[in-house]
PDB file of C-alpha atoms in Angstrom:
ATOM      1  CA  MET U  10       0.000   0.000   0.000  1.00 42.00           C
ATOM      2  CA  GLY U  11       1.147   3.594  -0.632  1.00 50.00           C
ATOM      3  CA  LYS U  12       2.066   6.154   1.961  1.00 59.00           C
ATOM      4  CA  ASP U  13      -1.624   6.815   2.700  1.00 54.00           C
ATOM      5  CA  SER U  14      -3.786   4.289   4.487  1.00 58.00           C
ATOM      6  CA  ALA U  15      -7.345   4.282   5.799  1.00 60.00           C
ATOM      7  CA  ASP U  16      -5.864   5.053   9.225  1.00 67.00           C
ATOM      8  CA  ASP U  17      -4.811   8.444   7.849  1.00 73.00           C
ATOM      9  CA  LEU U  18      -8.396   9.565   7.133  1.00 89.00           C
ATOM     10  CA  ALA U  19      -8.816  12.826   8.979  1.00 94.00           C
ATOM     11  CA  PRO U  20     -11.498  15.494   9.010  1.00 94.00           C
ATOM     12  CA  LEU U  21     -11.346  18.050   6.235  1.00 96.00           C
ATOM     13  CA  SER U  22     -10.315  21.527   7.340  1.00 95.00           C
ATOM     14  CA  LEU U  23      -9.220  24.764   5.746  1.00 94.00           C
ATOM     15  CA  THR U  24      -5.788  24.199   7.331  1.00 95.00           C
ATOM     16  CA  ARG U  25      -5.481  20.928   5.414  1.00 96.00           C
ATOM     17  CA  VAL U  26      -6.492  22.720   2.203  1.00 96.00           C
ATOM     18  CA  GLU U  27      -3.764  25.334   2.891  1.00 96.00           C
ATOM     19  CA  GLU U  28      -1.243  22.528   3.428  1.00 96.00           C
ATOM     20  CA  SER U  29      -2.253  20.947   0.110  1.00 97.00           C
ATOM     21  CA  LEU U  30      -1.925  24.236  -1.780  1.00 97.00           C
ATOM     22  CA  THR U  31       1.494  24.739  -0.178  1.00 96.00           C
ATOM     23  CA  ARG U  32       2.570  21.194  -1.151  1.00 95.00           C
ATOM     24  CA  HIS U  33       1.715  22.076  -4.761  1.00 94.00           C
ATOM     25  CA  GLY U  34       3.664  25.342  -4.509  1.00 94.00           C
ATOM     26  CA  TYR U  35       0.505  27.395  -5.122  1.00 94.00           C
ATOM     27  CA  ALA U  36       0.300  30.917  -3.741  1.00 94.00           C
ATOM     28  CA  PHE U  37      -2.941  31.816  -1.959  1.00 96.00           C
ATOM     29  CA  VAL U  38      -4.294  34.404   0.451  1.00 95.00           C
ATOM     30  CA  GLU U  39      -6.800  34.171   3.248  1.00 91.00           C
ATOM     31  CA  ASP U  40      -9.938  36.275   2.901  1.00 88.00           C
ATOM     32  CA  GLU U  41     -10.135  38.575   5.935  1.00 88.00           C
ATOM     33  CA  GLU U  42     -13.875  39.158   5.486  1.00 91.00           C
ATOM     34  CA  HIS U  43     -14.606  35.467   4.896  1.00 89.00           C
ATOM     35  CA  PRO U  44     -12.253  33.354   7.032  1.00 86.00           C
ATOM     36  CA  GLU U  45     -13.683  30.151   5.520  1.00 87.00           C
ATOM     37  CA  ILE U  46     -12.324  31.080   2.053  1.00 94.00           C
ATOM     38  CA  LEU U  47      -8.847  30.935   0.528  1.00 96.00           C
ATOM     39  CA  ARG U  48      -8.246  32.935  -2.666  1.00 96.00           C
ATOM     40  CA  ALA U  49      -5.740  32.318  -5.446  1.00 96.00           C
ATOM     41  CA  ARG U  50      -5.069  33.086  -9.122  1.00 95.00           C
ATOM     42  CA  PHE U  51      -4.304  30.494 -11.757  1.00 93.00           C
ATOM     43  CA  ASP U  52      -3.806  31.400 -15.421  1.00 88.00           C
ATOM     44  CA  ASP U  53      -5.233  34.859 -14.626  1.00 90.00           C
ATOM     45  CA  TYR U  54      -8.482  33.307 -13.323  1.00 96.00           C
ATOM     46  CA  ARG U  55      -9.624  34.006  -9.777  1.00 97.00           C
ATOM     47  CA  PHE U  56     -10.233  30.925  -7.654  1.00 98.00           C
ATOM     48  CA  GLN U  57     -11.504  30.328  -4.177  1.00 97.00           C
ATOM     49  CA  PHE U  58     -11.320  27.236  -2.008  1.00 97.00           C
ATOM     50  CA  MET U  59     -13.950  26.690   0.673  1.00 96.00           C
ATOM     51  CA  VAL U  60     -14.818  24.051   3.215  1.00 94.00           C
ATOM     52  CA  SER U  61     -18.601  23.963   3.430  1.00 91.00           C
ATOM     53  CA  GLY U  62     -21.578  21.759   4.207  1.00 85.00           C
ATOM     54  CA  ASP U  63     -23.353  20.953   7.439  1.00 82.00           C
ATOM     55  CA  GLU U  64     -20.431  18.866   8.661  1.00 85.00           C
ATOM     56  CA  HIS U  65     -17.708  21.035   7.064  1.00 88.00           C
ATOM     57  CA  GLY U  66     -16.827  18.035   4.949  1.00 94.00           C
ATOM     58  CA  VAL U  67     -17.193  19.417   1.414  1.00 96.00           C
ATOM     59  CA  LEU U  68     -14.250  20.984  -0.393  1.00 97.00           C
ATOM     60  CA  GLN U  69     -15.391  23.449  -3.034  1.00 97.00           C
ATOM     61  CA  THR U  70     -13.004  24.732  -5.694  1.00 97.00           C
ATOM     62  CA  ARG U  71     -14.620  27.638  -7.564  1.00 98.00           C
ATOM     63  CA  GLY U  72     -13.166  29.675 -10.391  1.00 98.00           C
ATOM     64  CA  ARG U  73     -14.407  32.839 -12.074  1.00 98.00           C
ATOM     65  CA  TRP U  74     -13.732  33.420 -15.753  1.00 96.00           C
ATOM     66  CA  SER U  75     -11.521  36.461 -16.311  1.00 94.00           C
ATOM     67  CA  HIS U  76     -14.102  38.171 -18.545  1.00 93.00           C
ATOM     68  CA  SER U  77     -17.339  39.867 -17.582  1.00 92.00           C
ATOM     69  CA  VAL U  78     -20.259  39.452 -19.931  1.00 92.00           C
ATOM     70  CA  ASP U  79     -22.972  41.964 -20.789  1.00 92.00           C
ATOM     71  CA  VAL U  80     -26.381  40.799 -19.588  1.00 94.00           C
ATOM     72  CA  SER U  81     -27.640  40.987 -23.191  1.00 93.00           C
ATOM     73  CA  ARG U  82     -25.520  37.869 -23.906  1.00 93.00           C
ATOM     74  CA  LYS U  83     -27.009  35.818 -21.077  1.00 94.00           C
ATOM     75  CA  VAL U  84     -28.844  33.339 -23.333  1.00 96.00           C
ATOM     76  CA  GLN U  85     -25.672  32.650 -25.340  1.00 94.00           C
ATOM     77  CA  MET U  86     -23.571  32.133 -22.204  1.00 95.00           C
ATOM     78  CA  VAL U  87     -26.170  29.929 -20.492  1.00 96.00           C
ATOM     79  CA  LYS U  88     -26.360  27.823 -23.662  1.00 96.00           C
ATOM     80  CA  LEU U  89     -22.572  27.350 -23.680  1.00 95.00           C
ATOM     81  CA  CYS U  90     -22.600  26.417 -19.985  1.00 97.00           C
ATOM     82  CA  ASN U  91     -25.504  23.984 -20.427  1.00 97.00           C
ATOM     83  CA  GLU U  92     -23.736  22.328 -23.337  1.00 95.00           C
ATOM     84  CA  TRP U  93     -20.669  21.780 -21.140  1.00 96.00           C
ATOM     85  CA  ASN U  94     -22.774  20.481 -18.231  1.00 96.00           C
ATOM     86  CA  MET U  95     -24.660  18.021 -20.463  1.00 96.00           C
ATOM     87  CA  ASN U  96     -21.475  16.531 -21.897  1.00 94.00           C
ATOM     88  CA  ARG U  97     -19.285  16.329 -18.796  1.00 93.00           C
ATOM     89  CA  ILE U  98     -19.531  15.141 -15.224  1.00 90.00           C
ATOM     90  CA  TRP U  99     -17.576  18.105 -13.872  1.00 92.00           C
ATOM     91  CA  PRO U 100     -16.994  20.879 -13.230  1.00 96.00           C
ATOM     92  CA  LYS U 101     -20.434  22.372 -12.773  1.00 97.00           C
ATOM     93  CA  VAL U 102     -20.462  25.644 -14.756  1.00 98.00           C
ATOM     94  CA  TYR U 103     -22.917  28.518 -14.567  1.00 97.00           C
ATOM     95  CA  VAL U 104     -23.626  32.176 -15.214  1.00 97.00           C
ATOM     96  CA  ARG U 105     -24.390  34.583 -12.369  1.00 96.00           C
ATOM     97  CA  ARG U 106     -25.539  38.201 -12.449  1.00 95.00           C
ATOM     98  CA  GLU U 107     -22.957  40.298 -10.610  1.00 94.00           C
ATOM     99  CA  SER U 108     -24.278  43.794 -11.198  1.00 92.00           C
ATOM    100  CA  GLU U 109     -27.063  45.571 -13.059  1.00 89.00           C
ATOM    101  CA  GLY U 110     -25.611  44.903 -16.494  1.00 92.00           C
ATOM    102  CA  LEU U 111     -22.865  42.315 -16.032  1.00 94.00           C
ATOM    103  CA  LEU U 112     -22.643  38.563 -15.674  1.00 95.00           C
ATOM    104  CA  GLY U 113     -19.839  36.413 -14.337  1.00 96.00           C
ATOM    105  CA  VAL U 114     -19.135  32.885 -15.580  1.00 97.00           C
ATOM    106  CA  TYR U 115     -18.074  30.303 -13.003  1.00 98.00           C
ATOM    107  CA  GLY U 116     -16.882  26.742 -12.765  1.00 98.00           C
ATOM    108  CA  GLU U 117     -16.868  24.735  -9.585  1.00 97.00           C
ATOM    109  CA  LEU U 118     -16.058  21.293  -8.317  1.00 97.00           C
ATOM    110  CA  ALA U 119     -17.268  19.976  -4.966  1.00 96.00           C
ATOM    111  CA  ALA U 120     -15.648  16.960  -3.293  1.00 96.00           C
ATOM    112  CA  ASP U 121     -17.433  15.239  -0.420  1.00 96.00           C
ATOM    113  CA  PHE U 122     -15.053  14.349   2.396  1.00 96.00           C
ATOM    114  CA  ARG U 123     -17.570  14.026   5.230  1.00 94.00           C
ATOM    115  CA  ALA U 124     -16.053  10.626   6.070  1.00 93.00           C
ATOM    116  CA  GLY U 125     -12.607  12.215   6.256  1.00 94.00           C
ATOM    117  CA  ALA U 126      -9.860  12.448   3.661  1.00 95.00           C
ATOM    118  CA  LEU U 127      -6.328  11.399   2.958  1.00 95.00           C
ATOM    119  CA  ASP U 128      -3.882  14.169   2.065  1.00 95.00           C
ATOM    120  CA  SER U 129      -3.603  12.625  -1.400  1.00 95.00           C
ATOM    121  CA  GLN U 130      -7.393  12.861  -1.852  1.00 96.00           C
ATOM    122  CA  ILE U 131      -7.404  16.568  -0.985  1.00 97.00           C
ATOM    123  CA  ASP U 132      -4.467  17.078  -3.362  1.00 97.00           C
ATOM    124  CA  SER U 133      -6.353  15.261  -6.132  1.00 97.00           C
ATOM    125  CA  ALA U 134      -9.577  17.194  -5.541  1.00 97.00           C
ATOM    126  CA  ILE U 135      -7.737  20.525  -5.796  1.00 97.00           C
ATOM    127  CA  THR U 136      -5.785  19.471  -8.888  1.00 96.00           C
ATOM    128  CA  CYS U 137      -8.931  18.150 -10.553  1.00 96.00           C
ATOM    129  CA  GLY U 138     -10.932  21.266  -9.662  1.00 97.00           C
ATOM    130  CA  LEU U 139      -8.291  23.610 -11.036  1.00 97.00           C
ATOM    131  CA  SER U 140      -7.574  21.649 -14.210  1.00 96.00           C
ATOM    132  CA  THR U 141     -11.207  21.038 -15.162  1.00 96.00           C
ATOM    133  CA  VAL U 142     -12.410  24.578 -14.426  1.00 97.00           C
ATOM    134  CA  ILE U 143      -9.489  26.027 -16.393  1.00 97.00           C
ATOM    135  CA  ALA U 144     -10.246  23.578 -19.229  1.00 96.00           C
ATOM    136  CA  PHE U 145     -13.807  24.932 -19.302  1.00 97.00           C
ATOM    137  CA  PHE U 146     -12.568  28.526 -19.426  1.00 96.00           C
ATOM    138  CA  HIS U 147     -10.167  27.667 -22.263  1.00 95.00           C
ATOM    139  CA  SER U 148     -12.981  25.886 -24.106  1.00 94.00           C
ATOM    140  CA  LEU U 149     -15.193  28.946 -23.692  1.00 94.00           C
ATOM    141  CA  GLU U 150     -12.445  31.181 -25.055  1.00 93.00           C
ATOM    142  CA  GLU U 151     -11.946  28.858 -28.011  1.00 93.00           C
ATOM    143  CA  ARG U 152     -15.692  28.737 -28.771  1.00 90.00           C
ATOM    144  CA  LEU U 153     -16.080  32.519 -28.558  1.00 88.00           C
ATOM    145  CA  GLY U 154     -12.891  33.344 -30.463  1.00 84.00           C
ATOM    146  CA  ALA U 155     -12.764  36.992 -31.512  1.00 80.00           C
ATOM    147  CA  GLU U 156     -16.069  37.671 -29.735  1.00 82.00           C
ATOM    148  CA  ILE U 157     -14.150  37.771 -26.447  1.00 80.00           C
ATOM    149  CA  ASP U 158     -12.888  41.259 -27.295  1.00 74.00           C
ATOM    150  CA  GLU U 159     -16.498  42.482 -27.229  1.00 75.00           C
ATOM    151  CA  LEU U 160     -17.299  41.023 -23.811  1.00 71.00           C
ATOM    152  CA  ASP U 161     -15.493  43.375 -21.477  1.00 61.00           C
ATOM    153  CA  SER U 162     -16.314  46.573 -23.340  1.00 52.00           C
TER     154      SER U 162
END
């Protein structure tokens, strides 16, 4: 058996998430207003890591696409997100209104560790969350092509 064993299952905590990010060499900051959230940037996308759920056993990795979208393009963006969600297990992707006229596009992966987690499982959940959310953002950029220049204006 590898270095992890069932005896190493331990409750999920934000400290363990910090340790995992540090093991990967990822820079992150704590959110002073929201102590349950860690923030980081990957490929110019903003990410947050949260421990949530009734038993604080769910690790959520959430990324925000680096572009804002005018609300007039909501149907197009929802369609692109739905297409992704229908064809893939994860990450869950969605559009959210952030202000009167602007939408944000998000990707998120939740991992249920209510029974506890090995360090390697937390590492894998973070790696999977980052890589799949970034893959969605890259796919979105590829699908939109030159239209991206119109989004932030």
